[in-house]
CSV table of C-alpha atoms in Angstrom, one decimal:
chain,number,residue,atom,x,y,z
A,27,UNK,CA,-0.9,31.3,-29.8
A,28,UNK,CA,-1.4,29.8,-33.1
A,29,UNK,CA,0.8,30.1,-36.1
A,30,UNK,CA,-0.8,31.9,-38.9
A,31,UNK,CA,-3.2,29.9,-41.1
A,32,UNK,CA,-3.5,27.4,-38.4
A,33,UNK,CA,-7.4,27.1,-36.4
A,34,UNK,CA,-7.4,25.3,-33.1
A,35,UNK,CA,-9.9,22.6,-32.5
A,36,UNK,CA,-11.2,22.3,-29.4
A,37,UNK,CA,-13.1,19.4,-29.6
A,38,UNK,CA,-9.7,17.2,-31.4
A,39,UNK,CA,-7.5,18.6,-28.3
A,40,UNK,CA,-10.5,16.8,-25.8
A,41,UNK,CA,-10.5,13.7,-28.6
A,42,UNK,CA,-6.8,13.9,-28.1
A,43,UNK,CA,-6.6,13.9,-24.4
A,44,UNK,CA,-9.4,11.3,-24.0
A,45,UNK,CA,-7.1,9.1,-26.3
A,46,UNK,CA,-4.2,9.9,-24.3
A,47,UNK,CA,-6.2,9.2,-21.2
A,48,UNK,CA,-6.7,5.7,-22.4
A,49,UNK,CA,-3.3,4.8,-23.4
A,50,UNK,CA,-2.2,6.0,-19.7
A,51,UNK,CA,-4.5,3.2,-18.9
A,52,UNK,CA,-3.4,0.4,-21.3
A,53,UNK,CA,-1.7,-1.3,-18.6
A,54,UNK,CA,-4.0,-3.6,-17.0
A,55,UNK,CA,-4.7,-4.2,-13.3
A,56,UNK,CA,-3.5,-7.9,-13.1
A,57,UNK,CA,-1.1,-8.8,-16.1
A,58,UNK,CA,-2.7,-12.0,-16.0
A,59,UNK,CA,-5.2,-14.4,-14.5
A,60,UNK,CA,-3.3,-15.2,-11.8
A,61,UNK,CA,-0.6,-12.5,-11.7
A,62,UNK,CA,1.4,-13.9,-9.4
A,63,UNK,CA,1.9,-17.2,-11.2
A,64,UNK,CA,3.4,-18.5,-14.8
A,65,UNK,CA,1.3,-16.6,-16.9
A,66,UNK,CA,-1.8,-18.4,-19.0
A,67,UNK,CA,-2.3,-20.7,-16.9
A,68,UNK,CA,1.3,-22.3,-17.5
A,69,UNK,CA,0.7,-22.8,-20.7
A,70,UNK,CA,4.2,-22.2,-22.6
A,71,UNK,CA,3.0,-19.8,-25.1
A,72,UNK,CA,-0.4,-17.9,-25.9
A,73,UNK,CA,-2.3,-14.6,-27.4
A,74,UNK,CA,-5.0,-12.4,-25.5
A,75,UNK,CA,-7.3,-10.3,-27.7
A,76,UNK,CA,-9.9,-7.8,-26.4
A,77,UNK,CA,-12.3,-4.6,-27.0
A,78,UNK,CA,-13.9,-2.3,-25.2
A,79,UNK,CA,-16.0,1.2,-24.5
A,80,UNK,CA,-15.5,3.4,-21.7
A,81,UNK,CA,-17.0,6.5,-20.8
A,82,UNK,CA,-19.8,8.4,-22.3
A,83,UNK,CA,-17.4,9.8,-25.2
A,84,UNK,CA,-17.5,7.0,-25.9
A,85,UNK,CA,-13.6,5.7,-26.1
A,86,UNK,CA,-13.2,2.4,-27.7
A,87,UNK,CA,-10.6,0.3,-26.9
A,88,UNK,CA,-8.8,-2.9,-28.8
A,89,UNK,CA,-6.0,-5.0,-27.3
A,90,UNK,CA,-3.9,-7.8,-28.9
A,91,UNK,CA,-1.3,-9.6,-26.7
A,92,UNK,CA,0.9,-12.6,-28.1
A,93,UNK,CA,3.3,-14.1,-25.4
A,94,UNK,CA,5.4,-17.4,-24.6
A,95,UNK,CA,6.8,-18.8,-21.4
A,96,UNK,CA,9.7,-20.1,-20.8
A,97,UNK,CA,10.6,-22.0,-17.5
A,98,UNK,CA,9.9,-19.5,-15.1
A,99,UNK,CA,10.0,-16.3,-17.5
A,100,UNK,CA,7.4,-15.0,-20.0
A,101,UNK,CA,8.0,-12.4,-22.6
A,102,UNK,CA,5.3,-10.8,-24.5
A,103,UNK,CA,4.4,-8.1,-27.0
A,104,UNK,CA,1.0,-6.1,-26.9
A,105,UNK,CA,-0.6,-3.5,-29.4
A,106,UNK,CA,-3.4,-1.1,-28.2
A,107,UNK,CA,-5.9,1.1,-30.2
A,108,UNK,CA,-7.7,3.4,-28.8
A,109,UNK,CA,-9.9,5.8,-30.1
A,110,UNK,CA,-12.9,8.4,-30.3
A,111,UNK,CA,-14.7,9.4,-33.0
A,112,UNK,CA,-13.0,10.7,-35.6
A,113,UNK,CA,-9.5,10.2,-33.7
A,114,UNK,CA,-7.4,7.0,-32.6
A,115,UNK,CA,-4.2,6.3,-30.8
A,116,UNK,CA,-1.7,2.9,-30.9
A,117,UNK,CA,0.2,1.8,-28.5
A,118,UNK,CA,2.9,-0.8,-28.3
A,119,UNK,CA,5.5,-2.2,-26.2
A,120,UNK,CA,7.3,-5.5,-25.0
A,121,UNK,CA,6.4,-7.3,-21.2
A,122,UNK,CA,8.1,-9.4,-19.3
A,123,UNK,CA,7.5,-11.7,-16.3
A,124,UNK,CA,9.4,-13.7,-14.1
A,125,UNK,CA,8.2,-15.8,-11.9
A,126,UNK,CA,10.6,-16.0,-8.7
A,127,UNK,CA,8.5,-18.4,-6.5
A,128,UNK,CA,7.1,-21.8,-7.1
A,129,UNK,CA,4.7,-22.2,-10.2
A,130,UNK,CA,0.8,-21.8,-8.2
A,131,UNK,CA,-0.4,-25.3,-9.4
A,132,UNK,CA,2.5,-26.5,-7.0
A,133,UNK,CA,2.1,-23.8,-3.8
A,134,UNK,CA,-0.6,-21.5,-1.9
A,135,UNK,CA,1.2,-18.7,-2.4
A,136,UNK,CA,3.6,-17.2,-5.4
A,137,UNK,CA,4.8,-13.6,-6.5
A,138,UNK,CA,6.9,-12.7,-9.4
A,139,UNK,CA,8.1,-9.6,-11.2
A,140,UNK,CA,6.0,-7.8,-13.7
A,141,UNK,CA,7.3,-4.7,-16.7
A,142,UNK,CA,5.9,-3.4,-19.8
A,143,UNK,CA,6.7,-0.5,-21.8
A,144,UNK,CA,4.3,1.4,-23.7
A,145,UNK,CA,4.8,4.0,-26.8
A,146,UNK,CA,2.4,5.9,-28.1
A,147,UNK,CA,3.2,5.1,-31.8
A,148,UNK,CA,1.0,8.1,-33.3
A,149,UNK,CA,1.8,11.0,-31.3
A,150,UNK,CA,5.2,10.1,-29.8
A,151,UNK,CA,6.6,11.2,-26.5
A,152,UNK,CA,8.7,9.6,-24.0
A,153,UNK,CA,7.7,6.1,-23.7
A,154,UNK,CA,5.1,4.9,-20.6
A,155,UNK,CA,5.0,1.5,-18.7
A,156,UNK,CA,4.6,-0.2,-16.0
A,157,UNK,CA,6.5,-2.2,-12.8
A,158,UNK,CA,4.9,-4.2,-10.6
A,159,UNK,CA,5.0,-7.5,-7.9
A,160,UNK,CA,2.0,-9.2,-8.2
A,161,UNK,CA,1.1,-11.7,-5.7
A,162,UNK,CA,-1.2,-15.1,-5.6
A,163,UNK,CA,-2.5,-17.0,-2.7
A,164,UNK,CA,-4.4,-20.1,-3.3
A,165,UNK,CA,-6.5,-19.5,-0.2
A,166,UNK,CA,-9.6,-22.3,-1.2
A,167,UNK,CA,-9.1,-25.0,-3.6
A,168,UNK,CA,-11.5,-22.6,-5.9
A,169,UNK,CA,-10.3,-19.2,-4.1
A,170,UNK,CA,-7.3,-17.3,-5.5
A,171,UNK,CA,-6.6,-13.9,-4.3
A,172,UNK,CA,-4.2,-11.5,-6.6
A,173,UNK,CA,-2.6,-8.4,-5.2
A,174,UNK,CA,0.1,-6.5,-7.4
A,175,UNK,CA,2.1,-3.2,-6.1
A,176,UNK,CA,4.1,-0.9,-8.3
A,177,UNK,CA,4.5,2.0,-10.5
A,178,UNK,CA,2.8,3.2,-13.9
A,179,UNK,CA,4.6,5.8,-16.2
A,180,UNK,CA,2.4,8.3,-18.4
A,181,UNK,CA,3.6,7.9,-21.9
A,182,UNK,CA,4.4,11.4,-23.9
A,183,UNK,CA,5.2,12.6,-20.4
A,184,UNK,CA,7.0,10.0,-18.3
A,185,UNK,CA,5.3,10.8,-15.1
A,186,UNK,CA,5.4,8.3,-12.4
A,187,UNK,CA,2.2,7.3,-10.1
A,188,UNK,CA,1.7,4.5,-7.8
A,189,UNK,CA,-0.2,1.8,-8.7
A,190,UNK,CA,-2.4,-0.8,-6.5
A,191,UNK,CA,-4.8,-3.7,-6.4
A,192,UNK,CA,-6.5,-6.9,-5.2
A,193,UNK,CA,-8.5,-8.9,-6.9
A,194,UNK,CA,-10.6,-12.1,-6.2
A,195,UNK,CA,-11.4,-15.2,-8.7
A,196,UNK,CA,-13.7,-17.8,-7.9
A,197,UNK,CA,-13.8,-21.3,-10.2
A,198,UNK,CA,-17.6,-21.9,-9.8
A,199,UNK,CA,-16.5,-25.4,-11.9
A,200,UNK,CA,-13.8,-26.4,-14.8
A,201,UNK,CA,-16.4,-23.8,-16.9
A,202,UNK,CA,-16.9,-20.5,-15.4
A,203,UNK,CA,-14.9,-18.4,-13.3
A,204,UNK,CA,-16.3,-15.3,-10.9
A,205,UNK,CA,-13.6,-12.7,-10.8
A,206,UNK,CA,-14.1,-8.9,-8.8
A,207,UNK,CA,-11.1,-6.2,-8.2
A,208,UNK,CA,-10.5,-3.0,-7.0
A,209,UNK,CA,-7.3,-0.8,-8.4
A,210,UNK,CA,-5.8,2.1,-8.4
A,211,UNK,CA,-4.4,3.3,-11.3
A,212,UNK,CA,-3.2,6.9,-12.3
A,213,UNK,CA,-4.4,8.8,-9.1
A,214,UNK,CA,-8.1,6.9,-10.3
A,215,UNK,CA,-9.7,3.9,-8.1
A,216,UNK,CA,-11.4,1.4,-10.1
A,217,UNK,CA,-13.8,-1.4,-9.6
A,218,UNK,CA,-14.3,-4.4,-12.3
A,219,UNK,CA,-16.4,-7.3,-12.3
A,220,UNK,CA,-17.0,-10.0,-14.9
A,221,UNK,CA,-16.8,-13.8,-15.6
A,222,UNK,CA,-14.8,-16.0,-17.7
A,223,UNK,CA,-15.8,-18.8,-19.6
A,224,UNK,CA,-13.5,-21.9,-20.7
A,225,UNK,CA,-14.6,-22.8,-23.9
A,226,UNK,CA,-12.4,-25.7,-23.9
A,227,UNK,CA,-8.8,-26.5,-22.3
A,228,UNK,CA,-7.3,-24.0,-24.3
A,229,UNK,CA,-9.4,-21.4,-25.3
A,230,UNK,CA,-11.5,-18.3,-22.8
A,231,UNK,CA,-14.1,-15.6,-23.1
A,232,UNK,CA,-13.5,-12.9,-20.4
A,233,UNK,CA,-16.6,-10.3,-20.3
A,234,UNK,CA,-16.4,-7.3,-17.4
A,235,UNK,CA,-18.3,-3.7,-16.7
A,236,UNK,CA,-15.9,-1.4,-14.6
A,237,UNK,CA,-16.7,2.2,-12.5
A,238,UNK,CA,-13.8,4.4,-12.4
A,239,UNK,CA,-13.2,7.7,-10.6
A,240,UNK,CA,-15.3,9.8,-8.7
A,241,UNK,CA,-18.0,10.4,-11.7
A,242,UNK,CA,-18.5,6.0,-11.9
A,243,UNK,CA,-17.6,6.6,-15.7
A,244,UNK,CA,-18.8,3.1,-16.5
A,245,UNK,CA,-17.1,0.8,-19.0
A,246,UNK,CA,-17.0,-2.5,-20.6
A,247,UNK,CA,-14.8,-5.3,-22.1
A,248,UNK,CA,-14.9,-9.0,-23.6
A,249,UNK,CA,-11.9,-10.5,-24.2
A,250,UNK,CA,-10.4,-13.9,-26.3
A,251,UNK,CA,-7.7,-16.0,-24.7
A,252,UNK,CA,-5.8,-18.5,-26.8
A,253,UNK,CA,-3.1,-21.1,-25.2
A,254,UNK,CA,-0.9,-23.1,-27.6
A,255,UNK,CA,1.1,-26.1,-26.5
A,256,UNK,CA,4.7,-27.0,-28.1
């Protein structure tokens, strides 16, 4: 029941759980390139930007993602908005990854540890995040296969679901990269491919189109990538 004076709104609660929805889903499949390695490609610092729509509300998503490396651990800080029309949602929270193996540039395969927290900075809750172990094998000298395994926490709730993925990236030449995974994500499989250009040695344009759960809701995303050297 509502308090006196008050109307409910049906379509702000289905704004609201569609914005929800996508701050569930703020963690991303592979935390980086090349999850199981040292981050940007080994760069010791950097900042990943990106946008996108999904569904046919439509939701519209923007990420910024500013880390640096040191040694064999990289700390990071990302800020989410996502929104509908006429409502929005941020999230933000720290990462951290350690990587426990050998750098990839210097083995075939590597694994570290991946976390992130996420709070939902305009309607509050418990906080959300995520734990995984992503994996890399160098399988061809232009072949790398990622898998990751762990756990994703629902912020405003805190409920725990399994998380899963592999994913494929293929170096056509120093230029472009092919890159194709499948996921599973909050109870939801998804599928995502795209390409990524290097505009130079330091700087990346990743463009994707996802399906995700049983309807194929379809999506989209192009994202920046910025490496800085000390």
């Amino acid at each position: 029941p509502q308090p006196p004076g008050q109307r409910r709104d049906p379509g702000g609660d289905q704004a609201r759980a569609g914005i929800r929805a996508r701050l569930r889903k703020l963690g991303r499949s592979f935390p980086n390139f090349q999850p199981g390695g040292g981050g940007r490609g080994g760069a010791p610092g950097g900042a990943q930007g990106s946008a996108g729509r999904f569904g046919t509300a439509p939701v519209t998503d923007y990420h910024l993602g500013p880390a640096c490396r040191v040694g064999p651990v990289e700390l990071g800080f990302n800020v989410d908005r996502a929104s509908v029309p006429g409502q929005y949602a941020y999230g933000v929270g720290p990462q951290l990854k350690w990587t426990f193996t050998e750098q990839p540039d210097k083995t075939d395969l590597s694994a570290a540890l991946f976390f992130s927290a996420v709070w939902d900075a305009t309607h509050g809750g418990r906080a959300g995040g995520q734990f995984v172990v992503p994996v890399t094998w160098h399988a061809l000298d232009s072949l790398w296969i990622n898998a990751n395994l762990g756990y994703d926490w629902t912020p405003g709730s805190g409920e725990r679901t399994g998380r899963g993925g592999l994913q494929g990236a293929w170096a056509l030449n120093d230029k472009l990269w092919l890159v194709a995974e499948r996921f599973r994500a909050f109870d939801t499989w998804t599928t995502r491919a795209g390409l990524r250009f290097n505009l130079t040695p330091t700087i990346s344009v990743d463009m994707s189109a996802a399906r995700t759960g049983p309807d194929r809701v379809r999506g989209y995303a192009i994202g920046l990538n910025q490496v800085f050297s000390r």
